[in-house]
Amino acid sequence: MNTLSRCLSLVVKHRSIFQQQHMFVRTIPKVLQDKIHHDKEVQQLYNKVNHLVRDNYHNRLFAVIQIGNEQRKVTTEDIICKVDEFHPTIGDRIRFEKVLLVGSSDFTVIGRPILNPHFVRVEGIVIEKTLSQTQMDHWYAPKRKKVGQRHYLWRDPLTMIRITNIEILGPIPGTNQSDS
């Protein structure tokens, strides 16, 4: 009991010393931005981008899309090589739902984490399905137990996709603006 009370008193003593040390720490006051001014700047930026989108004044659009575990930056008429099984067949049209950002030389709209599918449309068409060149894995073990050498050969399936269309369908989501 004596040891327990001594440990408790040490903890209390350390806590009080710790608290005293923090009492003498000087705090630097934070400079808060004017929230109303910040909101006006953001709204002006939204209006500018929505105006560019509405007037179709954007140059060639680019987008970052996610296919499986990969992210690719694409523009119209790009060809993507998807390594691994991809189920659509030749000639199938694909709409990519996971668009991370879209932009042009004038603006960029970034999703958190992805953009709304009603805001942007990225479409492609499967132009080729083939196999990769033959790859080889060489495995060697010493001659103990008569294992020797082994060669493994394989070919990965490849799918070629041409991006046909990148289109912004309306104003930025979250802004109270109509298409009129």
CSV table of N, CA and C in Angstrom, one decimal, residues 64-167:
chain,number,residue,atom,x,y,z
A,64,VAL,N,-8.1,12.1,-65.7
A,64,VAL,CA,-7.4,11.0,-65.0
A,64,VAL,C,-8.5,10.0,-64.6
A,65,ILE,N,-8.4,8.8,-65.2
A,65,ILE,CA,-9.4,7.8,-64.9
A,65,ILE,C,-8.7,6.6,-64.2
A,66,GLN,N,-9.5,5.8,-63.5
A,66,GLN,CA,-9.0,4.7,-62.8
A,66,GLN,C,-9.6,3.4,-63.5
A,67,ILE,N,-8.7,2.5,-63.9
A,67,ILE,CA,-9.1,1.3,-64.5
A,67,ILE,C,-8.5,0.2,-63.6
A,68,GLY,N,-9.3,-0.5,-62.8
A,68,GLY,CA,-8.7,-1.5,-61.9
A,68,GLY,C,-7.9,-0.8,-60.8
A,69,ASN,N,-6.6,-1.2,-60.7
A,69,ASN,CA,-5.8,-0.5,-59.7
A,69,ASN,C,-4.9,0.6,-60.3
A,70,GLU,N,-5.1,0.9,-61.6
A,70,GLU,CA,-4.2,1.8,-62.3
A,70,GLU,C,-4.9,3.1,-62.5
A,71,GLN,N,-4.2,4.2,-62.5
A,71,GLN,CA,-4.7,5.5,-62.8
A,71,GLN,C,-4.0,6.0,-64.1
A,72,ARG,N,-4.8,6.5,-65.1
A,72,ARG,CA,-4.2,6.9,-66.3
A,72,ARG,C,-4.7,8.3,-66.7
A,73,LYS,N,-3.7,9.1,-67.2
A,73,LYS,CA,-4.1,10.4,-67.7
A,73,LYS,C,-4.4,10.3,-69.2
A,74,VAL,N,-5.6,10.6,-69.6
A,74,VAL,CA,-5.9,10.4,-71.0
A,74,VAL,C,-6.5,11.7,-71.6
A,75,THR,N,-6.4,11.7,-73.0
A,75,THR,CA,-7.1,12.8,-73.8
A,75,THR,C,-7.8,12.0,-74.9
A,76,THR,N,-8.6,12.8,-75.7
A,76,THR,CA,-9.3,12.1,-76.8
A,76,THR,C,-8.3,11.5,-77.8
A,77,GLU,N,-8.7,10.4,-78.3
A,77,GLU,CA,-7.9,9.6,-79.3
A,77,GLU,C,-6.7,8.9,-78.7
A,78,ASP,N,-6.5,8.9,-77.4
A,78,ASP,CA,-5.5,8.1,-76.8
A,78,ASP,C,-5.8,6.6,-76.8
A,79,ILE,N,-4.8,5.8,-76.8
A,79,ILE,CA,-4.9,4.4,-76.7
A,79,ILE,C,-4.3,3.9,-75.4
A,80,ILE,N,-5.1,3.2,-74.7
A,80,ILE,CA,-4.7,2.6,-73.4
A,80,ILE,C,-4.5,1.1,-73.5
A,81,CYS,N,-3.4,0.6,-73.0
A,81,CYS,CA,-3.1,-0.8,-73.0
A,81,CYS,C,-3.4,-1.3,-71.6
A,82,LYS,N,-4.5,-2.1,-71.4
A,82,LYS,CA,-4.8,-2.7,-70.1
A,82,LYS,C,-4.3,-4.1,-70.1
A,83,VAL,N,-3.4,-4.3,-69.1
A,83,VAL,CA,-2.8,-5.6,-69.0
A,83,VAL,C,-3.6,-6.4,-67.9
A,84,ASP,N,-4.0,-7.6,-68.2
A,84,ASP,CA,-4.8,-8.5,-67.4
A,84,ASP,C,-6.1,-8.7,-68.0
A,85,GLU,N,-6.9,-9.6,-67.4
A,85,GLU,CA,-8.2,-9.9,-67.9
A,85,GLU,C,-9.1,-8.6,-67.9
A,86,PHE,N,-9.8,-8.4,-69.0
A,86,PHE,CA,-10.7,-7.2,-69.1
A,86,PHE,C,-11.9,-7.8,-69.9
A,87,HIS,N,-13.1,-7.8,-69.3
A,87,HIS,CA,-14.2,-8.6,-69.9
A,87,HIS,C,-14.8,-8.1,-71.2
A,88,PRO,N,-14.9,-6.8,-71.5
A,88,PRO,CA,-15.5,-6.4,-72.7
A,88,PRO,C,-14.8,-7.0,-74.0
A,89,THR,N,-15.6,-7.2,-75.0
A,89,THR,CA,-15.1,-7.7,-76.2
A,89,THR,C,-14.8,-6.6,-77.2
A,90,ILE,N,-14.2,-7.0,-78.4
A,90,ILE,CA,-13.8,-6.0,-79.4
A,90,ILE,C,-15.1,-5.3,-79.9
A,91,GLY,N,-15.0,-4.0,-80.0
A,91,GLY,CA,-16.1,-3.2,-80.5
A,91,GLY,C,-17.0,-2.7,-79.4
A,92,ASP,N,-16.9,-3.2,-78.2
A,92,ASP,CA,-17.8,-2.7,-77.1
A,92,ASP,C,-17.4,-1.3,-76.7
A,93,ARG,N,-18.5,-0.5,-76.5
A,93,ARG,CA,-18.3,0.9,-76.0
A,93,ARG,C,-18.2,0.9,-74.4
A,94,ILE,N,-17.3,1.6,-73.9
A,94,ILE,CA,-17.2,1.6,-72.4
A,94,ILE,C,-17.3,3.1,-71.9
A,95,ARG,N,-18.0,3.2,-70.8
A,95,ARG,CA,-18.0,4.5,-70.1
A,95,ARG,C,-17.3,4.4,-68.8
A,96,PHE,N,-16.3,5.2,-68.6
A,96,PHE,CA,-15.5,5.1,-67.4
A,96,PHE,C,-16.1,5.9,-66.3
A,97,GLU,N,-16.5,5.2,-65.2
A,97,GLU,CA,-17.2,5.8,-64.1
A,97,GLU,C,-16.3,6.5,-63.1
A,98,LYS,N,-15.1,6.0,-62.9
A,98,LYS,CA,-14.2,6.5,-61.9
A,98,LYS,C,-13.3,7.5,-62.6
A,99,VAL,N,-13.7,8.8,-62.6
A,99,VAL,CA,-13.0,9.9,-63.2
A,99,VAL,C,-12.5,10.7,-62.0
A,100,LEU,N,-11.2,10.8,-61.8
A,100,LEU,CA,-10.6,11.5,-60.7
A,100,LEU,C,-10.5,13.0,-60.9
A,101,LEU,N,-10.2,13.4,-62.1
A,101,LEU,CA,-10.1,14.8,-62.4
A,101,LEU,C,-10.3,15.0,-63.9
A,102,VAL,N,-10.7,16.2,-64.2
A,102,VAL,CA,-10.9,16.6,-65.6
A,102,VAL,C,-10.5,18.1,-65.8
A,103,GLY,N,-9.9,18.4,-66.9
A,103,GLY,CA,-9.4,19.8,-67.1
A,103,GLY,C,-9.0,20.1,-68.5
A,104,SER,N,-8.6,21.3,-68.7
A,104,SER,CA,-8.0,21.8,-69.9
A,104,SER,C,-6.9,22.7,-69.6
A,105,SER,N,-6.5,23.5,-70.6
A,105,SER,CA,-5.4,24.5,-70.3
A,105,SER,C,-6.0,25.7,-69.5
A,106,ASP,N,-7.3,25.8,-69.4
A,106,ASP,CA,-7.9,26.9,-68.7
A,106,ASP,C,-8.3,26.6,-67.3
A,107,PHE,N,-8.6,25.4,-67.0
A,107,PHE,CA,-9.1,25.0,-65.7
A,107,PHE,C,-8.9,23.5,-65.4
A,108,THR,N,-9.0,23.2,-64.1
A,108,THR,CA,-9.0,21.7,-63.7
A,108,THR,C,-10.0,21.6,-62.6
A,109,VAL,N,-10.8,20.5,-62.7
A,109,VAL,CA,-11.7,20.2,-61.7
A,109,VAL,C,-11.3,18.9,-61.1
A,110,ILE,N,-11.1,18.9,-59.8
A,110,ILE,CA,-10.6,17.7,-59.1
A,110,ILE,C,-11.7,17.1,-58.2
A,111,GLY,N,-11.9,15.8,-58.3
A,111,GLY,CA,-12.9,15.1,-57.5
A,111,GLY,C,-12.3,14.7,-56.1
A,112,ARG,N,-13.2,14.6,-55.1
A,112,ARG,CA,-12.7,14.2,-53.8
A,112,ARG,C,-13.6,12.9,-53.4
A,113,PRO,N,-13.2,11.7,-53.7
A,113,PRO,CA,-12.1,11.2,-54.5
A,113,PRO,C,-12.4,11.1,-56.0
A,114,ILE,N,-13.7,11.0,-56.4
A,114,ILE,CA,-14.0,10.9,-57.8
A,114,ILE,C,-15.0,12.0,-58.1
A,115,LEU,N,-15.1,12.3,-59.4
A,115,LEU,CA,-16.1,13.3,-59.9
A,115,LEU,C,-17.5,12.6,-60.1
A,116,ASN,N,-18.5,13.4,-59.9
A,116,ASN,CA,-19.9,12.9,-60.1
A,116,ASN,C,-20.0,12.4,-61.6
A,117,PRO,N,-20.6,11.2,-61.8
A,117,PRO,CA,-20.8,10.7,-63.2
A,117,PRO,C,-21.7,11.6,-64.0
A,118,HIS,N,-22.6,12.4,-63.3
A,118,HIS,CA,-23.5,13.3,-64.0
A,118,HIS,C,-22.8,14.6,-64.5
A,119,PHE,N,-21.6,14.8,-64.0
A,119,PHE,CA,-20.8,16.0,-64.4
A,119,PHE,C,-19.9,15.8,-65.6
A,120,VAL,N,-19.3,14.6,-65.6
A,120,VAL,CA,-18.3,14.4,-66.7
A,120,VAL,C,-18.5,13.0,-67.3
A,121,ARG,N,-18.2,12.8,-68.6
A,121,ARG,CA,-18.4,11.6,-69.2
A,121,ARG,C,-17.1,11.3,-70.0
A,122,VAL,N,-16.5,10.1,-69.7
A,122,VAL,CA,-15.3,9.7,-70.5
A,122,VAL,C,-15.7,8.3,-71.1
A,123,GLU,N,-15.6,8.2,-72.4
A,123,GLU,CA,-16.0,7.0,-73.1
A,123,GLU,C,-14.9,6.5,-74.0
A,124,GLY,N,-14.9,5.2,-74.2
A,124,GLY,CA,-13.9,4.5,-75.0
A,124,GLY,C,-14.5,3.4,-75.7
A,125,ILE,N,-13.7,2.8,-76.6
A,125,ILE,CA,-14.1,1.6,-77.4
A,125,ILE,C,-12.9,0.6,-77.4
A,126,VAL,N,-13.2,-0.7,-77.2
A,126,VAL,CA,-12.2,-1.7,-77.2
A,126,VAL,C,-11.9,-2.0,-78.7
A,127,ILE,N,-10.6,-1.8,-79.0
A,127,ILE,CA,-10.2,-2.0,-80.4
A,127,ILE,C,-9.4,-3.2,-80.7
A,128,GLU,N,-8.8,-3.8,-79.6
A,128,GLU,CA,-8.0,-5.1,-79.8
A,128,GLU,C,-7.9,-5.8,-78.5
A,129,LYS,N,-8.0,-7.2,-78.6
A,129,LYS,CA,-7.7,-8.0,-77.5
A,129,LYS,C,-6.6,-9.0,-78.0
A,130,THR,N,-5.5,-9.1,-77.3
A,130,THR,CA,-4.4,-10.0,-77.8
A,130,THR,C,-3.6,-10.5,-76.6
A,131,LEU,N,-2.6,-11.2,-76.8
A,131,LEU,CA,-1.6,-11.7,-75.8
A,131,LEU,C,-0.3,-10.9,-75.9
A,132,SER,N,0.4,-10.8,-74.8
A,132,SER,CA,1.7,-10.1,-74.8
A,132,SER,C,2.7,-11.0,-75.4
A,133,GLN,N,3.9,-10.5,-75.5
A,133,GLN,CA,5.0,-11.3,-75.9
A,133,GLN,C,5.3,-12.4,-74.9
A,134,THR,N,5.9,-13.5,-75.2
A,134,THR,CA,6.2,-14.5,-74.3
A,134,THR,C,7.3,-14.0,-73.3
A,135,GLN,N,6.9,-14.3,-72.0
A,135,GLN,CA,7.8,-13.9,-70.9
A,135,GLN,C,8.3,-15.2,-70.2
A,136,MET,N,9.5,-15.1,-69.7
A,136,MET,CA,10.1,-16.3,-69.2
A,136,MET,C,10.7,-16.0,-67.8
A,137,ASP,N,10.5,-17.0,-66.9
A,137,ASP,CA,11.0,-16.9,-65.6
A,137,ASP,C,11.9,-18.1,-65.4
A,138,HIS,N,13.2,-17.9,-65.1
A,138,HIS,CA,14.2,-18.9,-65.0
A,138,HIS,C,14.4,-19.2,-63.5
A,139,TRP,N,14.3,-20.5,-63.1
A,139,TRP,CA,14.5,-20.8,-61.8
A,139,TRP,C,15.6,-21.9,-61.7
A,140,TYR,N,16.6,-21.7,-60.8
A,140,TYR,CA,17.7,-22.6,-60.8
A,140,TYR,C,17.9,-23.0,-59.3
A,141,ALA,N,18.2,-24.3,-59.1
A,141,ALA,CA,18.6,-24.8,-57.8
A,141,ALA,C,19.8,-25.7,-58.0
A,142,PRO,N,20.6,-25.8,-57.0
A,142,PRO,CA,21.8,-26.6,-57.1
A,142,PRO,C,21.3,-28.1,-57.4
A,143,LYS,N,22.3,-28.9,-57.7
A,143,LYS,CA,22.0,-30.3,-58.1
A,143,LYS,C,21.5,-31.2,-57.0
A,144,ARG,N,21.5,-30.7,-55.8
A,144,ARG,CA,21.0,-31.6,-54.7
A,144,ARG,C,19.6,-32.0,-54.9
A,145,LYS,N,19.3,-33.2,-54.6
A,145,LYS,CA,17.9,-33.8,-54.8
A,145,LYS,C,17.5,-33.7,-56.3
A,146,LYS,N,18.4,-33.6,-57.2
A,146,LYS,CA,18.1,-33.7,-58.6
A,146,LYS,C,17.0,-32.7,-59.1
A,147,VAL,N,17.0,-31.5,-58.5
A,147,VAL,CA,16.0,-30.5,-58.9
A,147,VAL,C,16.4,-29.8,-60.2
A,148,GLY,N,17.6,-29.3,-60.3
A,148,GLY,CA,18.1,-28.7,-61.5
A,148,GLY,C,17.5,-27.4,-61.9
A,149,GLN,N,17.2,-27.2,-63.1
A,149,GLN,CA,16.7,-25.9,-63.6
A,149,GLN,C,15.2,-26.1,-64.1
A,150,ARG,N,14.5,-24.9,-64.0
A,150,ARG,CA,13.1,-24.9,-64.6
A,150,ARG,C,12.9,-23.6,-65.3
A,151,HIS,N,12.2,-23.7,-66.4
A,151,HIS,CA,11.8,-22.5,-67.1
A,151,HIS,C,10.3,-22.4,-67.1
A,152,TYR,N,9.8,-21.2,-66.7
A,152,TYR,CA,8.3,-20.9,-66.8
A,152,TYR,C,8.1,-19.9,-67.9
A,153,LEU,N,7.2,-20.2,-68.8
A,153,LEU,CA,6.8,-19.3,-69.9
A,153,LEU,C,5.3,-19.0,-69.8
A,154,TRP,N,5.0,-17.7,-70.0
A,154,TRP,CA,3.6,-17.3,-70.0
A,154,TRP,C,3.4,-16.1,-70.9
A,155,ARG,N,2.1,-15.8,-71.2
A,155,ARG,CA,1.8,-14.6,-72.0
A,155,ARG,C,0.6,-14.0,-71.3
A,156,ASP,N,0.6,-12.7,-71.0
A,156,ASP,CA,-0.4,-11.9,-70.4
A,156,ASP,C,-1.5,-11.5,-71.4
A,157,PRO,N,-2.8,-11.5,-71.0
A,157,PRO,CA,-3.8,-11.0,-71.9
A,157,PRO,C,-3.7,-9.4,-71.9
A,158,LEU,N,-3.9,-8.8,-73.1
A,158,LEU,CA,-3.8,-7.4,-73.3
A,158,LEU,C,-5.1,-6.9,-73.9
A,159,THR,N,-5.6,-5.8,-73.5
A,159,THR,CA,-6.8,-5.1,-74.1
A,159,THR,C,-6.4,-3.7,-74.5
A,160,MET,N,-6.6,-3.3,-75.8
A,160,MET,CA,-6.3,-2.0,-76.2
A,160,MET,C,-7.7,-1.2,-76.3
A,161,ILE,N,-7.7,0.0,-75.6
A,161,ILE,CA,-8.9,0.8,-75.6
A,161,ILE,C,-8.6,2.2,-76.1
A,162,ARG,N,-9.4,2.7,-77.1
A,162,ARG,CA,-9.2,4.0,-77.6
A,162,ARG,C,-10.2,4.9,-76.9
A,163,ILE,N,-9.8,6.0,-76.4
A,163,ILE,CA,-10.6,7.0,-75.7
A,163,ILE,C,-11.3,7.8,-76.8
A,164,THR,N,-12.6,7.8,-76.9
A,164,THR,CA,-13.4,8.4,-78.0
A,164,THR,C,-13.9,9.8,-77.6
A,165,ASN,N,-14.2,10.0,-76.3
A,165,ASN,CA,-14.9,11.2,-75.9
A,165,ASN,C,-14.6,11.5,-74.5
A,166,ILE,N,-14.3,12.8,-74.2
A,166,ILE,CA,-14.2,13.4,-72.9
A,166,ILE,C,-15.1,14.6,-72.9
A,167,GLU,N,-16.2,14.6,-72.1
A,167,GLU,CA,-17.2,15.6,-72.2
A,167,GLU,C,-17.6,16.1,-70.8
